[in-house]
Every structure is written in structure tokens, then in C-alpha cells.
GROMACS .gro file of C-alpha atoms in nm:
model
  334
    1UNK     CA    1   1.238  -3.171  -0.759
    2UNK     CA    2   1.336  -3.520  -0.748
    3UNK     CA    3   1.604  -3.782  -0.816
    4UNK     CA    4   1.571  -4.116  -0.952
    5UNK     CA    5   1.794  -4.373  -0.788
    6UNK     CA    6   1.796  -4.754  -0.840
    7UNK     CA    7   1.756  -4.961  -0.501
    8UNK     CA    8   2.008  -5.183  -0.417
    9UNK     CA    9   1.779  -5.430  -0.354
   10UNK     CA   10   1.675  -5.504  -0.695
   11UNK     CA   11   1.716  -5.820  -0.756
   12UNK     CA   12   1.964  -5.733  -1.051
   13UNK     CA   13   2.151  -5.501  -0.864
   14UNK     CA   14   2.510  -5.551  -1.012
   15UNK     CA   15   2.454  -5.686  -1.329
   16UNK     CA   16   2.571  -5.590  -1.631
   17UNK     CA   17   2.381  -5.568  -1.972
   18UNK     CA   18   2.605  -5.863  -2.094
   19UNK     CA   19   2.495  -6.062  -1.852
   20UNK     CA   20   2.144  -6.027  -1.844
   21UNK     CA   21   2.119  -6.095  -2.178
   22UNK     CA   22   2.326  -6.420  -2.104
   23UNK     CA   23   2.037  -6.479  -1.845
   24UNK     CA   24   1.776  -6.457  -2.102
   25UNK     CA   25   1.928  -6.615  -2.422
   26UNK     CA   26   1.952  -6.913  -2.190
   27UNK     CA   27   1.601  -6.932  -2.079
   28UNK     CA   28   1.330  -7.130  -2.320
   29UNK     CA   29   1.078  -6.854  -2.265
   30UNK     CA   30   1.255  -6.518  -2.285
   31UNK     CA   31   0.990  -6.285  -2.346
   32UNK     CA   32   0.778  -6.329  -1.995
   33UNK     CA   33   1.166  -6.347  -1.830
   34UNK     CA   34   1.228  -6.065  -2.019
   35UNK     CA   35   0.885  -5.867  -1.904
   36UNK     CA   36   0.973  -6.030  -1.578
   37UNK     CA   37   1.304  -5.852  -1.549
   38UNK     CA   38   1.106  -5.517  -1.696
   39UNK     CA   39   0.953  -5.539  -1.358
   40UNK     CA   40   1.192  -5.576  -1.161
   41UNK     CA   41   1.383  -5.308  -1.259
   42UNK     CA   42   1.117  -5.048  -1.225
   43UNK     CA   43   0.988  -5.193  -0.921
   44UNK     CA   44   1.381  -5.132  -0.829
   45UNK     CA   45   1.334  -4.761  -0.883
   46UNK     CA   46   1.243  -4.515  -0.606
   47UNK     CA   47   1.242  -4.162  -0.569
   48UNK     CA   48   1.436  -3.972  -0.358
   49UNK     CA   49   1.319  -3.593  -0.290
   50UNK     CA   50   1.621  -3.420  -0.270
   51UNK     CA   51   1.421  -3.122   0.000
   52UNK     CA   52   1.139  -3.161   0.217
   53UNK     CA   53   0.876  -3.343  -0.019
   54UNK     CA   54   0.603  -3.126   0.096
   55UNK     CA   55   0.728  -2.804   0.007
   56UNK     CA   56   0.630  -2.708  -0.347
   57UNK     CA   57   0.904  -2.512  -0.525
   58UNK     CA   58   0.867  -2.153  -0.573
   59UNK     CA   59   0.854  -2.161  -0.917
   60UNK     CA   60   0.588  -2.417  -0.931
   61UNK     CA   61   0.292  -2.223  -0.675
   62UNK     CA   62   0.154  -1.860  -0.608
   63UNK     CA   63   0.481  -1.773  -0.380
   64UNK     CA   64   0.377  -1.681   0.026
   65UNK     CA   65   0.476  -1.501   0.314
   66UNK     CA   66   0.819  -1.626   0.438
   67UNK     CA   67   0.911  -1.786   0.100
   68UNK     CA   68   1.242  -1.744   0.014
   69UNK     CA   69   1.448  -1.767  -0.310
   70UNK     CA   70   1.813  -1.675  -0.416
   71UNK     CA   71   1.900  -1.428  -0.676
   72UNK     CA   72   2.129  -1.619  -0.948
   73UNK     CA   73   2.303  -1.293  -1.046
   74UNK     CA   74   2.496  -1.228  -0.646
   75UNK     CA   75   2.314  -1.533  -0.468
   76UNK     CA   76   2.157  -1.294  -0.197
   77UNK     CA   77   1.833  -1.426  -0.045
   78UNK     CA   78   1.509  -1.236  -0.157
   79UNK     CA   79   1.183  -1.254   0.107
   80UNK     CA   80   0.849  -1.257  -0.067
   81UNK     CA   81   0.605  -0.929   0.032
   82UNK     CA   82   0.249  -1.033  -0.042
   83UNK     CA   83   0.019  -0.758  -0.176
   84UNK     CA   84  -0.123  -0.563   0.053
   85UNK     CA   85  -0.253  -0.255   0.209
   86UNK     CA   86  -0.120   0.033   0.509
   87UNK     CA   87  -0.108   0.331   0.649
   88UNK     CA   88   0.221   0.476   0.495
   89UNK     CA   89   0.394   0.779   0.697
   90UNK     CA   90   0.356   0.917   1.058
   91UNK     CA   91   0.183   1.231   1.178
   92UNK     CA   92   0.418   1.292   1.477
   93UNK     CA   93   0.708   1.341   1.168
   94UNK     CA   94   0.738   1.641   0.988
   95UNK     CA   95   0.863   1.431   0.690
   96UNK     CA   96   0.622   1.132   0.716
   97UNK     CA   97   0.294   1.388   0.682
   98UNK     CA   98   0.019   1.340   0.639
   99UNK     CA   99  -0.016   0.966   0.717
  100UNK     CA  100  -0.208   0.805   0.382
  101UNK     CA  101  -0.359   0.478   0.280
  102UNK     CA  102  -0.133   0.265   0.021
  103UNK     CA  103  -0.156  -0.023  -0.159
  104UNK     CA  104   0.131  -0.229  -0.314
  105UNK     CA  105   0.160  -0.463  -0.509
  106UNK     CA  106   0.356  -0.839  -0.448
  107UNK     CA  107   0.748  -0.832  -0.458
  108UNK     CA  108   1.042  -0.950  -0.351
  109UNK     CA  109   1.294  -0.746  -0.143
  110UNK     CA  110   1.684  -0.806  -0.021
  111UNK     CA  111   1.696  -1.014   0.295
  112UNK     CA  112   1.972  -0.782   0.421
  113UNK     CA  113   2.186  -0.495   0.276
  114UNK     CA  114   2.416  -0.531  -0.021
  115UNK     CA  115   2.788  -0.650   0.114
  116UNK     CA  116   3.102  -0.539   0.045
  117UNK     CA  117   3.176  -0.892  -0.122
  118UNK     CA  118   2.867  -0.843  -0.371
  119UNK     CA  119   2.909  -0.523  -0.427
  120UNK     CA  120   3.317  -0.578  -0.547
  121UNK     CA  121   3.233  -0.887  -0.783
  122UNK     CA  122   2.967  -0.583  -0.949
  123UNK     CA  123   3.274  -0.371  -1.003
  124UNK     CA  124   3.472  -0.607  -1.132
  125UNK     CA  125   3.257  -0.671  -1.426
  126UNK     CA  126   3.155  -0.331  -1.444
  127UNK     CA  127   3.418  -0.126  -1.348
  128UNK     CA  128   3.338   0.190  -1.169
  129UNK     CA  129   3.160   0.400  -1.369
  130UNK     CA  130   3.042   0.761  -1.323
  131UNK     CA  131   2.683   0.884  -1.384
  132UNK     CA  132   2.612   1.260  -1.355
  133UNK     CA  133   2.980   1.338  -1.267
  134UNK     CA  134   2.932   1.118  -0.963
  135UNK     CA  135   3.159   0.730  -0.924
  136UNK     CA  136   2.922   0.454  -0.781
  137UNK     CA  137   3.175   0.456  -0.552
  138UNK     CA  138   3.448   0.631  -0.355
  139UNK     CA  139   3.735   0.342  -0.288
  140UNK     CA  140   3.961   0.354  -0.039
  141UNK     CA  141   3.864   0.715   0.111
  142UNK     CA  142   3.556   0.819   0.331
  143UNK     CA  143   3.418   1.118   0.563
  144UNK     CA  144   3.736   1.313   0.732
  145UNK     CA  145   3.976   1.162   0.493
  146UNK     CA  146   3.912   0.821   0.693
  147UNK     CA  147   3.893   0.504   0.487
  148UNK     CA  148   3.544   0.324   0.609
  149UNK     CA  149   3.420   0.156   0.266
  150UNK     CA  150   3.652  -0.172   0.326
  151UNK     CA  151   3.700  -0.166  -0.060
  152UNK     CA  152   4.002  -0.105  -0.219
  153UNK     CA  153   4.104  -0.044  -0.552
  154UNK     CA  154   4.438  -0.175  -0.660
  155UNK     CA  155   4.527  -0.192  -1.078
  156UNK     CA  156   4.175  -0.191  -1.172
  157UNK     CA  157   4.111  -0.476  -0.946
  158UNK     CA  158   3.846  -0.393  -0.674
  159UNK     CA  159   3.835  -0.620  -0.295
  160UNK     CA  160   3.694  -0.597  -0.044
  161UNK     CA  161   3.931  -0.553   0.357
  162UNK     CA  162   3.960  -0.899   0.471
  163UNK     CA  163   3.711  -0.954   0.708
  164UNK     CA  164   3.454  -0.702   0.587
  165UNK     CA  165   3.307  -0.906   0.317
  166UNK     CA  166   2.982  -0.946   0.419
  167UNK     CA  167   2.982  -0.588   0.562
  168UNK     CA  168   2.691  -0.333   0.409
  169UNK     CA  169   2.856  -0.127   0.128
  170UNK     CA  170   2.895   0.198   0.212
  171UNK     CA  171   3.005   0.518   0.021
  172UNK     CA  172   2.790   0.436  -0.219
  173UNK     CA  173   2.601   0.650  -0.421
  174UNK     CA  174   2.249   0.699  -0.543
  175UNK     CA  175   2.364   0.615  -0.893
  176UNK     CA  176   2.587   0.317  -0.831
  177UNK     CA  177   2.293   0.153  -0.610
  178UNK     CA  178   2.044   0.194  -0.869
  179UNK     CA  179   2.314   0.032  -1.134
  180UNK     CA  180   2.387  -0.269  -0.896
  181UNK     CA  181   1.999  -0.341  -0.864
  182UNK     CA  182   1.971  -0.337  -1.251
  183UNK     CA  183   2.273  -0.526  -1.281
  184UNK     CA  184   2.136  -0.780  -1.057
  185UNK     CA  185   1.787  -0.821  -1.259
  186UNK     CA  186   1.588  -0.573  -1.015
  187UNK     CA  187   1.580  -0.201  -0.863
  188UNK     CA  188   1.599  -0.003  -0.590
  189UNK     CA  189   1.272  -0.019  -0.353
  190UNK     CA  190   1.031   0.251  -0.382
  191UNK     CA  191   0.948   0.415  -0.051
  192UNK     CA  192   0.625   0.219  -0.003
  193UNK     CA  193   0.784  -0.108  -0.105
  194UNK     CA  194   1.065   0.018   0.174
  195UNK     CA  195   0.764   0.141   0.456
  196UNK     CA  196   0.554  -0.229   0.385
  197UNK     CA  197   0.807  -0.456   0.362
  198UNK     CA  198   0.953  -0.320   0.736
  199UNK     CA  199   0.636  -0.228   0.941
  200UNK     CA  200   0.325  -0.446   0.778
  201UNK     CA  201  -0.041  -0.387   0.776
  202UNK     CA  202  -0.030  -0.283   1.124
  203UNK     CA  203   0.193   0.034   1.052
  204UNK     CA  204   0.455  -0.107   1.323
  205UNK     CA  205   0.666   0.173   1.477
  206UNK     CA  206   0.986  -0.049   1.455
  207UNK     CA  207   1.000  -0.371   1.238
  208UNK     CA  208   0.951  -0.569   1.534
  209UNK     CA  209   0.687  -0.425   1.676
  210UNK     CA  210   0.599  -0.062   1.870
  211UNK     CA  211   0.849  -0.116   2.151
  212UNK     CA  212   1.172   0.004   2.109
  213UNK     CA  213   1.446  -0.269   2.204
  214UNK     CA  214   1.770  -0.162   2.184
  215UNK     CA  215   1.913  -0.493   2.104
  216UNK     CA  216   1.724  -0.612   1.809
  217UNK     CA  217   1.918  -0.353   1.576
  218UNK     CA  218   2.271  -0.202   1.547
  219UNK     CA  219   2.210   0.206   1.652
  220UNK     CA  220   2.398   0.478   1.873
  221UNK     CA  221   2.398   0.258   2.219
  222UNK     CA  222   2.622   0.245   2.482
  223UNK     CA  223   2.920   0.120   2.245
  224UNK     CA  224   2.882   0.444   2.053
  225UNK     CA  225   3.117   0.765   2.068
  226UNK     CA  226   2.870   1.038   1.997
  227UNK     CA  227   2.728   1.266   2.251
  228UNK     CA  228   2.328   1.128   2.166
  229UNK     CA  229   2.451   0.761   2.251
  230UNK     CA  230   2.168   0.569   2.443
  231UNK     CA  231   2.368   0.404   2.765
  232UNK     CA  232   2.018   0.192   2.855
  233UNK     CA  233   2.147  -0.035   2.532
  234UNK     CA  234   2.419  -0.252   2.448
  235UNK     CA  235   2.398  -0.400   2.077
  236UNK     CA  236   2.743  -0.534   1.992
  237UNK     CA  237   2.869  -0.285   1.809
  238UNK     CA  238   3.032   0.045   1.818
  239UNK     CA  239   2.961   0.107   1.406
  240UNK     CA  240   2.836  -0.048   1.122
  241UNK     CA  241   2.883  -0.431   1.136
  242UNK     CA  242   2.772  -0.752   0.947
  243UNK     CA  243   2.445  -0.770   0.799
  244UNK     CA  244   2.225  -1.019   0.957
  245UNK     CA  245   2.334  -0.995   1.276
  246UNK     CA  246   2.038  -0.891   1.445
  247UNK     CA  247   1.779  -1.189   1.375
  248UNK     CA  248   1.513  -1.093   1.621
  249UNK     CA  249   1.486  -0.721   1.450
  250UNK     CA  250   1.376  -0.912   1.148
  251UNK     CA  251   1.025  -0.795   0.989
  252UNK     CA  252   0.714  -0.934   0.938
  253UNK     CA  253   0.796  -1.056   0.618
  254UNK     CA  254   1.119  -1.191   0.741
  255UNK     CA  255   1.358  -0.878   0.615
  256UNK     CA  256   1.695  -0.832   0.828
  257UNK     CA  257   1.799  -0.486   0.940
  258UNK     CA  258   1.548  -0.260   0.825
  259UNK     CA  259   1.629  -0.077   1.152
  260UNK     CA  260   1.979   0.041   1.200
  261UNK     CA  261   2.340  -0.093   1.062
  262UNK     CA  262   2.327   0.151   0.816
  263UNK     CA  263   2.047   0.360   0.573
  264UNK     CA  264   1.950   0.254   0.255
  265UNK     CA  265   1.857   0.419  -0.077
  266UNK     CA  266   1.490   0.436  -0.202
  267UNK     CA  267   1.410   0.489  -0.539
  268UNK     CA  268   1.174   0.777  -0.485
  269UNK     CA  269   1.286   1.197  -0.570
  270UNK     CA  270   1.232   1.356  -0.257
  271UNK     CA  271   0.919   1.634  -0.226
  272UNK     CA  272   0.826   1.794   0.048
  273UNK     CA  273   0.453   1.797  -0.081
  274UNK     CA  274   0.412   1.451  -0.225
  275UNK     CA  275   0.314   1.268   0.092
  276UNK     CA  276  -0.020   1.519   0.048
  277UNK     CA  277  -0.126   1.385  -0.310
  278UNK     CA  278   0.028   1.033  -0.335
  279UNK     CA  279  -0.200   0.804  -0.507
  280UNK     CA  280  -0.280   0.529  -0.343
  281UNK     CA  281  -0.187   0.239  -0.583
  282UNK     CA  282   0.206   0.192  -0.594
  283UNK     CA  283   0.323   0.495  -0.581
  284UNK     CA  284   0.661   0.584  -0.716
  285UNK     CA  285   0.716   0.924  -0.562
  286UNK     CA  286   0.827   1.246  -0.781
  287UNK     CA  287   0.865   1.221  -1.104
  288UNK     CA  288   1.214   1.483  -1.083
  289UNK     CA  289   1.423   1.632  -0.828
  290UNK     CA  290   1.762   1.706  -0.675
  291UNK     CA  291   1.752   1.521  -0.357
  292UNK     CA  292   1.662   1.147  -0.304
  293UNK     CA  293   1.529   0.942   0.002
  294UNK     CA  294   1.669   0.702   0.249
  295UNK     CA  295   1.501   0.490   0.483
  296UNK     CA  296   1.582   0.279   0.838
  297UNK     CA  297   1.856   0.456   0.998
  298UNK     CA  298   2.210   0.329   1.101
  299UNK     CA  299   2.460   0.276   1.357
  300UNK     CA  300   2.547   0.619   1.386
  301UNK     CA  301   2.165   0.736   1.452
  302UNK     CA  302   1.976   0.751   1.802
  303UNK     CA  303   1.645   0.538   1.827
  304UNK     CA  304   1.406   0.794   1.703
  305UNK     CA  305   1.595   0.740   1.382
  306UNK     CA  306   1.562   0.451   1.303
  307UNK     CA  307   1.139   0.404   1.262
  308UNK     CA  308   0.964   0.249   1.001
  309UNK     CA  309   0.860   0.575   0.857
  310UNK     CA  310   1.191   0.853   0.928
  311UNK     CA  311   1.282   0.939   0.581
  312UNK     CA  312   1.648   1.123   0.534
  313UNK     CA  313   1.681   1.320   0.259
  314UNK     CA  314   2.007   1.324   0.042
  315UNK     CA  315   2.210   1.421  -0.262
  316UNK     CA  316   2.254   1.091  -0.523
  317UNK     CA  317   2.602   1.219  -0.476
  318UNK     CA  318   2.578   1.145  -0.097
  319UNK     CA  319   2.851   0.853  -0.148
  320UNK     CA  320   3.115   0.945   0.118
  321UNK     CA  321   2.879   0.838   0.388
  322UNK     CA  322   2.982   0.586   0.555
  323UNK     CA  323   2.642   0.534   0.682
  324UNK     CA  324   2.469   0.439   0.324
  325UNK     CA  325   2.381   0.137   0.221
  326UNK     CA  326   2.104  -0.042  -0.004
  327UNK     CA  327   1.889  -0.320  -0.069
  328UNK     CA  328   1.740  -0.434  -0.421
  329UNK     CA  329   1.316  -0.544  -0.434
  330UNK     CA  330   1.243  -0.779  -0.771
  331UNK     CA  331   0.832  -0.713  -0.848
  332UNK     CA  332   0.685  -1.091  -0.795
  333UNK     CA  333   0.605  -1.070  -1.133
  334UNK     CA  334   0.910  -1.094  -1.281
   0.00000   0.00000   0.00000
């Protein structure tokens, strides 16, 4: 994209139509003056890219890895996912068996977790609805009677605590995740979009790589006051905390916290069997159910949870968790 700008050293630089045409009417040969001055002023001209001239726009080229784009609808930044294939699951995890071959499809998925600030503009224009007997959210209450969401409710009006804005929604549930992600022009990430988009072609352990490092995500460390707490780590936080804070846990594809802060909903119906027949191409997971899936882990789990391929298994009702979160994927198509 580019600007056109006239140079200030043009040789008519300052002059107004009036008196350019006083110029000319005074001149015995006006038309070559008048070609002459045509010159000029497109020789005058330059342009001025307004970003790095050698990066193409988006819109304009096949997108790659580490492209970025922003979503008009909340402005959250979307990392491309080529295409690609892995090995999806884990055979050590009763959940994640059998490991399987998967292919996906190109798409775009959240940079980090929905925040609280995104999340309250939704409501606002949407109110809070309820699907299946179930809010999209719980404001201003949480697990034990405790208020952990940061969003309040006052007249209609929804905000989010000062200070919290760009905190993961939490008590969220199923239903009000899926509704955001439509609301925003995508959906909620299938499990395999989830798996690729945090561990890659390689089938990483953790997003990073197959080391666990205690300080490139936000789990139960040292700072945390349940009896599994891991005292070899430190990570900054004692619970849930701002997303993006933990830039070298980033993915392959570039993806922030896909390990820890808090878990996020996937698409998919759980089923205990589906792992066993799951086509290869995109799949979606079961077509019904009760229970649906959650992937990465959170603040309140110990390392173990938070792999590429643990899958928790909730209610869509699960919303007074203060450990729930999301992310939206847009299909590179769209």
C-alpha cells in the first residue's frame, strides 16, 4: 500500500492554480510550457510506502508461516497455520490414544486467549444470552462463591475490573465461546487445529519444544498454593495473569500460551473411542455428546498438564471455572 506525496522540491512547490496559469498566459508558447510544467509536476511526485516496501500485504499473496493479520471485528492478532500433516495424540495418555496421523488444512488461529476487554465489548452488543439453560457467562460470581471473572455486570452494562482487561475470560461457557467466535467472523478450534497449531509436524511435547521449562508458561510453580505446586519453577504468577506474557512459550507458528494461563475450549464432543477411528483429513470429532474438550492446561495445573496433547473433558456448562478460557481459528479460506 502506498501514498502519493508531492516533493517539495518541485519546482512549483507553492504555487497556486491562479498563478500558474498567470505563468503561462504570459508566455508566447504555452503549450510546450504547459507540457513542460506537466513534467514537472509528475516528476515532483514520489511514493512513499507507508510499511516495509518489501513485504507484500496479506491480502495480496498465498499467506505464510509467521504472517500475521488483525481481526476487524475485536482487533486480536490471528497467526497463519500452513497446511500440514502430524501425529495427533500421545500413547503414554489414556485420553490421547492411540496416537494417529492427521492432516489439516490452512487457518488462522488467536494469537492469545480471548480478554476480559474483548469479551465485555461482545456482551455489550449482545447481551448475555442463555443457550441450553446455560448464560455465556457467570458475572461477578465464581468457584466457592469467589468473584474471579473480573467482569461485572452493573444495569445491563457489562466491564471488565480495572486492570484485568487484557486478562483471559474466564467463567465462560462452552456456549458463550462458540457465540463470541461466530460473532467475531470465525469458530472455536477443532482439536486438531488446537494439537497443530501448538506442537507442529514434529509432535512437540510442549509448544516449545520436548523440555519442560517452567518459565516459558504460567502453571502450578513455586508461586502456587496447591499441594502439587512445582518449587524447581518460578513463573511470575500465583494464578491466571495477562495473556502474552510468556513470549518464549510461543509455538511454532508463533501462538502465545498454548501451555498454561488458563484451558481453552475446542470445538470437538468428547468420545472416549473417537481417537481409534478419526479420519485422517480434518477431523471434527463426534458428531453428538454431553461433554466437550479442552486443551493446554492453566495456572492451576502441574506440568504434566499442560502438553500439547492432555485433553480435559467438560460440561458446556463448565462456566464457573475460573480456569477456562478460549481462542477463535478463521479457516485461511475465508
Amino acid at each position: 500500500m502506498v501514498k502519493t506525496a508531492v516533493s517539495s522540491q518541485s519546482p512549483l512547490w507553492g504555487l497556486t492554480l491562479p498563478s500558474v496559469v498567470e505563468i503561462i498566459n504570459g508566455m508566447k508558447r504555452p503549450l510546450p510550457i504547459l507540457l513542460f510544467i506537466g513534467v514537472l509536476l509528475l516528476g515532483g511526485c514520489r511514493s512513499e510506502p507507508v510499511d516495509n516496501p518489501s513485504v507484500t500485504p496479506v491480502s495480496t499473496r498465498t499467506p505464510e508461516l509467521h504472517d500475521t493479520q488483525s481481526r476487524s471485528r475485536d482487533g486480536m492478532i490471528m497467526v497463519y497455520v500452513p497446511a500440514g500433516e502430524f501425529e495427533m495424540g500421545d500413547n503414554g495418555e489414556e485420553r490421547a490414544r492411540p496416537v494417529h496421523t492427521v492432516t489439516v488444512n490452512a487457518f488462522w488461529i488467536d494469537q492469545t486467549e480471548i480478554t476480559n476487554a474483548m469479551f465485555t465489548e461482545f456482551l455489550n452488543e449482545e447481551g448475555n444470552q442463555v443457550e441450553e439453560g446455560v448464560s455465556w457467562l457467570e458475572p461477578g460470581a465464581g468457584h466457592r462463591g469467589i468473584v474471579y471473572g473480573h467482569i461485572e455486570e452493573n444495569d445491563g452494562a457489562f466491564r471488565s475490573s480495572v486492570n484485568y482487561e487484557d486478562y483471559p475470560v474466564v467463567e465462560v461457557s462452552w456456549y458463550g465461546a462458540a457465540a463470541y467466535c461466530s460473532w467475531a467472523g470465525g469458530r472455536l478450534p477443532t482439536e486438531a487445529e488446537w494439537e497443530y497449531a501448538a506442537r507442529g509436524s514434529h509432535s512437540l511435547q510442549y509448544p516449545w519444544g520436548n523440555t519442560f521449562d517452567g518459565t516459558r508458561l504460567n502453571y502450578c510453580d513455586v508461586n502456587c498454593t496447591y499441594d502439587w505446586r512445582d518449587t524447581a519453577f518460578n513463573d511470575g504468577a500465583a494464578m491466571w495473569t495477562s495473556v502474552g506474557s510468556y513470549p518464549d512459550g510461543a509455538s511454532w507458528c508463533g501462538a502465545l500460551d498454548m501451555a498454561g494461563n488458563v484451558w481453552e475450549w475446542a470445538e470437538d464432543w468428547w468420545s472416549e473411542d473417537y481417537y481409534a477411528a478419526s479420519p485422517t483429513d480434518n477431523p471434527q470429532g463426534a458428531s453428538s455428546g454431553t461433554l466437550h474438550v479442552a486443551r493446554g492446561g492453566s495456572w492451576f495445573d502441574e506440568r504434566v498438564g499442560t502438553t500439547t496433547f492432555r485433553r480435559a473433558v467438560l460440561t458446556p456448562s463448565s462456566y464457573r471455572m475460573h480456569w477456562v478460557g478460549f481462542r477463535c481459528v478463521v479457516p485461511a479460506h475465508s
